[in-house]
Amino acid sequence: MVKKRQLILSVIAAILITAVLTFTFTNFMSLRLGDKVIISSSDYEIVKESRKLLTLKKYIDKYYLEPADSEKLMDGAIKGMFQALGDPYSVYMNEKEFKEFDESTSGSYGGIGVIVTEKDGYVTVVAPIEDTPGEKAGLKTGDKIIKVDGAEVTGIGLDKATTLMKGKKGTKVVLTVSRENKTEPLVIEIKREDIVLKTVKAEILKDEIGYIRISMFDQDTGKEFKRALADIKTHDAKGLIIDLRQNPGGFVTQCVEVADELLDKGTIFYTEDKNKNQVVTSSKDGKIDIPFVVLVDEGSASASEIVSGAVKDRKAGLLIGTKTFGKGLVQSVEKLGDGSGFKLTIQKYYTPNGIDINKVGIEPDIEVKALEIKEGQRPEDVKDVQLDRAIEEIQKLIK
């Protein structure tokens, strides 16, 4: 009887362990075999759900009319689990998708060059990346992409939508876009290119004012910013403008490196997880010795809001432009053993004054709305009133 009981429990344990390993998540173990814990009681509900999943999988294998690809079924189940969180920033990616995601944050990838999120069920443009086909075609922050090559993308998930938009260099993709204040959807044809990111650009403007544009925070942005700052200093710049407009964010480590150059010792931001554990990220002693302003707009999101929030709260410089996007969540990116991976929201971040900016954004110190680009106009042909105001404010500070 004892042997039979042990055999039954062993079989149950094997099923449970298989289910858990299939999902590639740690060691959820709780029944007891003798004095050994197989699965903890707190995770027993997860085990029951895993058993349900396996039962359905077996039923499909046995009765479904067509051959079923087991790997695709499990990928779909895991994707569904992440989608059910209702968080557009938490997503599971198969091996191909994770590789494409990794390439998109490491300096070079193929596509149209646009950062999107899911908002109210729509694939929504956070910001087109500077000097990419998406920007040149006229995509704007807030545009809702409703079709890609005629296929509806509303409600299919960000990963599927972005996969449809990507493709080989030289091929074309047609986006159907809903834009605020437009009664009819726009149909925009874009030719895909190899997207090579140079995230930092610098120059000297009139009156010895330095200008550094950061288009996003990739793996080398901190290093590139320090190099640009050193170059600006060699020209004896008396003031500095840092342009974070249409900057959708990126690596938090890189925005911290930028903020550390701008701020003296103190808090840059802090994070809080589901258990209310807080982690404070601080800047070190020493900062630039010239006045600066930061340009922001509705396309300034995530990591760029960390920099903006710290500058504003600590009164280190002026924020000029319009209210930022409002993404105050932190994701962990994990690669799994089979090449797949996932992003999962694990923390919320707060500005030094404890302000939660998620879905709210950061108000600038001085609001200046950009002039609207009319039909047929190129962005470079429209007067940049926000930059003009930044120059004006810097001139006041250096006189």
Coordinates of C-alpha atoms in Angstrom, one line a residue:
M1 CA 0.0 0.0 0.0
V2 CA 2.8 2.4 0.9
K3 CA 4.6 1.6 -2.3
K4 CA 1.5 2.1 -4.4
R5 CA 0.8 5.5 -2.6
Q6 CA 4.4 6.5 -3.3
L7 CA 4.1 5.5 -6.9
I8 CA 0.9 7.5 -7.4
L9 CA 2.5 10.6 -5.7
S10 CA 5.6 10.2 -7.9
V11 CA 3.5 10.1 -11.0
I12 CA 1.6 13.2 -9.9
A13 CA 4.9 14.9 -9.1
A14 CA 6.3 14.1 -12.5
I15 CA 3.2 15.6 -14.2
L16 CA 3.5 18.7 -12.1
I17 CA 7.2 19.2 -12.6
T18 CA 6.7 18.7 -16.4
A19 CA 4.0 21.4 -16.4
V20 CA 6.1 23.8 -14.5
L21 CA 9.2 23.2 -16.6
T22 CA 7.1 23.6 -19.8
F23 CA 6.3 27.1 -18.6
T24 CA 10.0 27.6 -17.8
F25 CA 9.3 29.3 -14.5
T26 CA 11.4 28.4 -11.4
N27 CA 10.4 25.6 -8.9
F28 CA 6.8 25.7 -8.0
M29 CA 6.8 22.5 -5.8
S30 CA 4.3 21.4 -2.9
L31 CA 2.8 18.1 -2.2
R32 CA 4.8 15.9 0.3
L33 CA 6.4 12.6 -0.4
G34 CA 7.5 11.3 3.0
D35 CA 9.2 14.2 4.6
K36 CA 10.1 15.9 1.3
V37 CA 8.2 18.9 -0.1
I38 CA 7.2 18.4 -3.7
I39 CA 5.0 21.5 -4.1
S40 CA 4.1 24.2 -1.5
S41 CA 0.5 24.7 -0.6
S42 CA 0.6 28.4 -1.7
D43 CA 1.3 27.2 -5.3
Y44 CA -1.2 24.4 -5.3
E45 CA -3.7 26.5 -7.4
I46 CA -1.1 27.0 -10.0
V47 CA -0.6 23.3 -10.2
K48 CA -4.3 22.7 -10.7
E49 CA -4.3 25.2 -13.5
S50 CA -1.3 23.6 -15.1
R51 CA -3.1 20.2 -14.9
K52 CA -6.1 21.8 -16.7
L53 CA -3.8 23.1 -19.4
L54 CA -2.2 19.7 -19.9
T55 CA -5.6 18.0 -20.0
L56 CA -6.8 20.3 -22.8
K57 CA -3.5 19.9 -24.7
K58 CA -4.0 16.1 -24.6
Y59 CA -7.6 16.5 -25.8
I60 CA -6.5 18.6 -28.7
D61 CA -3.8 16.0 -29.6
K62 CA -6.3 13.2 -29.6
Y63 CA -9.4 14.8 -31.3
Y64 CA -8.4 17.9 -33.3
L65 CA -9.0 17.3 -37.0
E66 CA -5.6 18.6 -38.2
P67 CA -2.1 17.9 -36.9
A68 CA -1.3 20.3 -34.1
D69 CA 2.2 21.8 -33.5
S70 CA 2.9 21.2 -29.8
E71 CA 5.5 24.0 -29.7
K72 CA 3.0 26.5 -31.2
L73 CA 0.3 25.4 -28.8
M74 CA 2.5 26.0 -25.8
D75 CA 3.8 29.3 -27.1
G76 CA 0.2 30.4 -27.6
A77 CA -0.7 29.4 -24.1
I78 CA 2.2 31.3 -22.6
K79 CA 1.5 34.4 -24.7
G80 CA -2.2 34.3 -23.6
M81 CA -1.1 34.2 -20.0
F82 CA 1.0 37.4 -20.4
Q83 CA -1.8 39.1 -22.5
A84 CA -4.3 38.3 -19.7
L85 CA -2.4 40.6 -17.4
G86 CA -3.8 43.5 -19.4
D87 CA -0.4 45.2 -19.3
P88 CA 0.9 46.3 -22.8
Y89 CA 4.5 46.2 -21.5
S90 CA 4.5 42.6 -20.3
V91 CA 4.9 40.2 -23.2
Y92 CA 6.2 36.7 -24.0
M93 CA 8.3 36.4 -27.1
N94 CA 9.2 33.2 -29.0
E95 CA 12.8 32.7 -30.1
K96 CA 12.4 34.7 -33.4
E97 CA 10.5 37.6 -31.7
F98 CA 13.0 37.8 -28.8
K99 CA 15.9 38.0 -31.3
E100 CA 14.2 40.8 -33.1
F101 CA 13.5 42.6 -29.8
D102 CA 17.1 42.2 -28.8
E103 CA 18.3 43.6 -32.1
S104 CA 16.0 46.6 -31.9
T105 CA 17.7 47.7 -28.6
S106 CA 21.3 47.0 -29.7
G107 CA 21.8 49.5 -32.4
S108 CA 20.6 47.9 -35.7
Y109 CA 17.5 46.2 -37.0
G110 CA 15.3 46.1 -40.0
G111 CA 11.9 47.9 -40.1
I112 CA 10.3 51.3 -40.1
G113 CA 11.7 52.7 -36.9
V114 CA 8.7 53.4 -34.6
I115 CA 8.1 52.7 -31.0
V116 CA 4.6 51.6 -30.2
T117 CA 2.5 50.7 -27.1
E118 CA -1.0 49.3 -26.6
K119 CA -3.4 52.0 -25.4
D120 CA -7.2 51.4 -25.1
G121 CA -6.8 48.3 -27.2
Y122 CA -5.1 50.1 -30.1
V123 CA -1.5 49.8 -31.3
T124 CA -0.4 53.4 -30.6
V125 CA 2.7 55.3 -31.6
V126 CA 4.8 56.5 -28.7
A127 CA 7.3 58.1 -31.0
P128 CA 8.9 57.6 -34.4
I129 CA 12.7 57.2 -34.1
E130 CA 14.6 60.1 -35.5
D131 CA 15.8 59.8 -39.2
T132 CA 13.9 56.6 -39.8
P133 CA 11.3 55.7 -42.5
G134 CA 8.5 56.0 -39.9
E135 CA 9.5 59.6 -39.1
K136 CA 10.1 60.6 -42.7
A137 CA 6.6 59.2 -43.6
G138 CA 5.0 61.5 -41.1
L139 CA 4.0 59.1 -38.3
K140 CA 3.2 61.1 -35.1
T141 CA 2.9 60.4 -31.4
G142 CA -0.7 59.3 -30.7
D143 CA -1.3 57.8 -34.1
K144 CA -3.4 54.6 -33.8
I145 CA -2.3 51.9 -36.2
I146 CA -5.4 50.0 -37.1
K147 CA -4.2 47.9 -40.1
V148 CA -0.9 46.7 -41.5
D149 CA -1.0 45.7 -45.1
G150 CA -4.8 45.5 -44.9
A151 CA -4.8 43.2 -41.9
E152 CA -6.5 44.4 -38.7
V153 CA -4.1 44.7 -35.8
T154 CA -6.4 46.0 -33.1
G155 CA -6.5 43.6 -30.2
I156 CA -3.9 41.1 -31.7
G157 CA -1.1 42.2 -29.3
L158 CA 1.9 44.3 -29.7
D159 CA 4.3 41.5 -30.6
K160 CA 2.2 40.4 -33.5
A161 CA 1.6 43.9 -34.7
T162 CA 5.3 44.8 -34.6
T163 CA 6.2 41.6 -36.4
L164 CA 3.9 42.5 -39.2
M165 CA 5.5 45.9 -39.5
K166 CA 9.0 44.5 -39.7
G167 CA 10.6 43.0 -42.8
K168 CA 13.5 43.0 -45.2
K169 CA 15.2 46.2 -46.2
G170 CA 13.7 47.6 -49.4
T171 CA 10.2 46.0 -49.0
K172 CA 7.2 48.2 -48.4
V173 CA 4.5 48.1 -45.7
V174 CA 1.2 50.0 -45.8
L175 CA -0.2 51.3 -42.5
T176 CA -3.8 52.4 -42.0
V177 CA -3.7 55.0 -39.3
S178 CA -6.3 56.8 -37.2
R179 CA -5.2 60.3 -36.2
E180 CA -6.8 62.7 -33.8
N181 CA -8.8 65.5 -35.6
K182 CA -8.9 63.4 -38.8
T183 CA -12.3 62.1 -39.8
E184 CA -10.9 59.5 -42.2
P185 CA -8.1 57.0 -41.6
L186 CA -4.7 57.8 -43.3
V187 CA -3.1 55.3 -45.5
I188 CA 0.7 55.6 -45.3
E189 CA 3.1 53.5 -47.4
I190 CA 6.6 53.1 -45.9
K191 CA 9.7 51.5 -47.4
R192 CA 11.5 49.5 -44.8
E193 CA 15.2 50.1 -44.1
D194 CA 18.0 48.8 -41.9
I195 CA 17.5 50.9 -38.8
V196 CA 20.9 51.9 -37.5
L197 CA 20.6 53.9 -34.3
K198 CA 22.8 56.8 -33.5
T199 CA 21.1 58.0 -30.3
V200 CA 23.1 61.2 -29.5
K201 CA 23.8 64.2 -31.7
A202 CA 25.6 67.4 -30.6
E203 CA 26.3 70.8 -32.0
I204 CA 27.0 74.4 -31.0
L205 CA 24.2 76.9 -31.5
K206 CA 24.4 80.7 -31.5
D207 CA 25.7 82.5 -28.5
E208 CA 27.9 79.6 -27.5
I209 CA 25.0 77.4 -26.5
G210 CA 25.5 73.7 -26.7
Y211 CA 22.8 71.4 -28.0
I212 CA 22.6 67.6 -27.4
R213 CA 19.8 65.6 -28.9
I214 CA 19.1 62.1 -27.4
S215 CA 16.6 60.2 -29.6
M216 CA 16.4 57.1 -27.3
F217 CA 18.5 55.3 -24.6
D218 CA 20.2 52.3 -26.2
Q219 CA 23.2 50.3 -24.8
D220 CA 25.7 53.0 -25.7
T221 CA 23.8 56.2 -25.0
G222 CA 25.5 57.0 -21.7
K223 CA 28.9 56.8 -23.3
E224 CA 27.9 58.8 -26.3
F225 CA 26.4 61.5 -24.1
K226 CA 29.6 61.9 -22.1
R227 CA 31.5 62.1 -25.3
A228 CA 29.2 64.8 -26.7
L229 CA 29.3 66.7 -23.4
A230 CA 33.1 66.7 -23.5
D231 CA 33.0 68.0 -27.1
I232 CA 30.6 70.7 -26.1
K233 CA 32.9 71.8 -23.3
T234 CA 35.9 72.1 -25.6
H235 CA 33.9 74.8 -27.5
D236 CA 33.5 76.7 -24.2
A237 CA 29.7 76.4 -24.2
K238 CA 28.1 78.8 -21.7
G239 CA 24.8 76.9 -21.6
L240 CA 23.3 73.6 -22.7
I241 CA 20.0 72.4 -24.3
I242 CA 19.2 68.7 -23.9
D243 CA 16.5 67.6 -26.4
L244 CA 14.4 64.6 -25.2
R245 CA 11.5 65.3 -27.4
Q246 CA 10.1 62.1 -29.1
N247 CA 12.5 60.0 -27.0
P248 CA 10.5 56.8 -26.2
G249 CA 13.0 55.7 -23.5
G250 CA 15.1 52.5 -23.4
F251 CA 17.7 51.3 -21.0
V252 CA 17.3 52.7 -17.5
T253 CA 21.0 52.2 -16.8
Q254 CA 21.8 54.6 -19.7
C255 CA 19.5 57.3 -18.6
V256 CA 21.0 57.1 -15.1
E257 CA 24.4 57.8 -16.6
V258 CA 23.0 60.9 -18.4
A259 CA 21.3 62.1 -15.2
D260 CA 24.5 61.6 -13.2
E261 CA 26.2 64.1 -15.5
L262 CA 23.5 66.7 -14.9
L263 CA 22.8 66.3 -11.2
D264 CA 24.8 66.6 -8.0
K265 CA 24.6 64.0 -5.3
G266 CA 21.1 62.9 -4.5
T267 CA 18.1 60.8 -5.7
I268 CA 17.4 60.3 -9.4
F269 CA 14.4 58.1 -8.9
Y270 CA 13.3 55.2 -6.8
T271 CA 11.3 52.0 -7.6
E272 CA 8.7 50.1 -5.6
D273 CA 7.7 46.5 -6.2
K274 CA 4.5 44.6 -5.3
N275 CA 5.7 44.1 -1.8
K276 CA 6.4 47.8 -1.3
N277 CA 10.2 47.2 -1.3
Q278 CA 12.0 50.3 -2.4
V279 CA 15.2 50.7 -4.3
V280 CA 16.7 54.2 -4.6
T281 CA 19.0 55.1 -7.5
S282 CA 21.2 58.1 -6.8
S283 CA 23.6 60.4 -8.6
K284 CA 27.1 61.0 -7.4
D285 CA 29.0 64.1 -6.4
G286 CA 29.8 66.5 -9.3
K287 CA 27.7 67.8 -12.2
I288 CA 28.0 70.1 -15.2
D289 CA 28.9 73.6 -14.3
I290 CA 26.8 75.4 -16.9
P291 CA 23.0 76.1 -16.9
F292 CA 20.8 73.8 -18.9
V293 CA 17.3 73.2 -20.1
V294 CA 15.5 70.0 -21.1
L295 CA 13.1 69.9 -24.0
V296 CA 10.2 67.4 -23.6
D297 CA 6.9 66.6 -25.3
E298 CA 4.2 64.0 -25.4
G299 CA 6.6 61.5 -27.1
S300 CA 9.1 61.7 -24.2
A301 CA 8.5 58.5 -22.3
S302 CA 9.9 56.1 -19.7
A303 CA 13.7 56.5 -19.3
S304 CA 13.5 60.1 -20.7
E305 CA 10.9 60.8 -18.0
I306 CA 13.3 59.6 -15.3
V307 CA 15.8 62.2 -16.4
S308 CA 13.1 64.9 -16.8
G309 CA 11.5 64.1 -13.4
A310 CA 14.8 64.3 -11.6
V311 CA 15.8 67.6 -13.2
K312 CA 12.4 69.1 -12.4
D313 CA 12.1 67.8 -8.8
R314 CA 15.6 68.8 -7.9
K315 CA 15.4 72.2 -9.7
A316 CA 18.6 71.5 -11.5
G317 CA 17.3 72.9 -14.8
L318 CA 14.2 74.0 -16.7
L319 CA 11.8 71.7 -18.5
I320 CA 10.3 73.3 -21.6
G321 CA 7.7 71.9 -24.0
T322 CA 4.6 69.9 -23.4
K323 CA 3.5 67.2 -20.9
T324 CA 5.4 63.9 -21.3
F325 CA 3.9 60.5 -22.2
G326 CA 3.4 59.0 -18.7
K327 CA 5.1 55.6 -18.5
G328 CA 6.3 55.0 -15.0
L329 CA 6.7 51.3 -15.1
V330 CA 9.9 49.2 -15.0
Q331 CA 10.2 45.9 -16.9
S332 CA 12.5 43.0 -16.3
V333 CA 13.7 41.4 -19.6
E334 CA 14.6 37.7 -19.3
K335 CA 16.0 35.3 -21.9
L336 CA 15.1 31.7 -21.5
G337 CA 17.1 28.6 -22.3
D338 CA 15.4 27.9 -25.6
G339 CA 16.0 31.4 -27.0
S340 CA 12.6 32.7 -26.2
G341 CA 12.1 35.4 -23.5
F342 CA 9.8 37.8 -21.9
K343 CA 9.3 41.3 -20.6
L344 CA 7.4 41.6 -17.3
T345 CA 6.5 44.7 -15.4
I346 CA 8.0 44.3 -11.9
Q347 CA 8.2 47.8 -10.5
K348 CA 6.8 51.3 -10.6
Y349 CA 9.2 54.2 -10.4
Y350 CA 8.7 57.5 -8.6
T351 CA 10.5 60.9 -9.1
P352 CA 12.7 62.2 -6.2
N353 CA 9.7 63.9 -4.7
G354 CA 7.7 60.6 -4.7
I355 CA 5.5 61.5 -7.7
D356 CA 3.9 58.6 -9.6
I357 CA 3.9 59.8 -13.2
N358 CA 2.4 56.6 -14.8
K359 CA -0.5 57.5 -17.1
V360 CA -0.1 61.1 -15.9
G361 CA 3.1 62.4 -17.4
I362 CA 5.3 65.3 -16.2
E363 CA 4.3 68.9 -16.7
P364 CA 7.0 71.2 -18.0
D365 CA 8.1 74.3 -16.1
I366 CA 7.4 76.3 -19.2
E367 CA 4.7 75.1 -21.6
V368 CA 5.4 75.7 -25.3
K369 CA 3.3 73.9 -27.9
A370 CA 4.9 72.9 -31.2
L371 CA 3.5 74.4 -34.3
E372 CA 1.4 72.0 -36.3
I373 CA 2.9 70.5 -39.4
K374 CA 0.4 71.1 -42.2
E375 CA -0.3 68.8 -45.2
G376 CA 2.7 68.8 -47.6
Q377 CA 5.1 70.5 -45.1
R378 CA 8.3 68.8 -44.0
P379 CA 9.2 68.9 -40.3
E380 CA 12.4 70.9 -41.0
D381 CA 10.3 73.6 -42.8
V382 CA 8.3 74.4 -39.6
K383 CA 9.6 76.9 -37.1
D384 CA 10.8 75.1 -33.9
V385 CA 9.2 77.4 -31.4
Q386 CA 10.1 75.1 -28.5
L387 CA 13.8 75.2 -29.3
D388 CA 13.6 79.0 -29.8
R389 CA 12.1 79.3 -26.3
A390 CA 14.9 77.1 -24.8
I391 CA 17.5 79.3 -26.4
E392 CA 15.8 82.4 -25.0
E393 CA 15.7 81.0 -21.5
I394 CA 19.3 79.9 -21.6
Q395 CA 20.3 83.4 -22.8
K396 CA 18.7 84.8 -19.7
L397 CA 20.6 82.4 -17.4
I398 CA 24.1 83.1 -18.9
K399 CA 23.9 86.9 -19.1

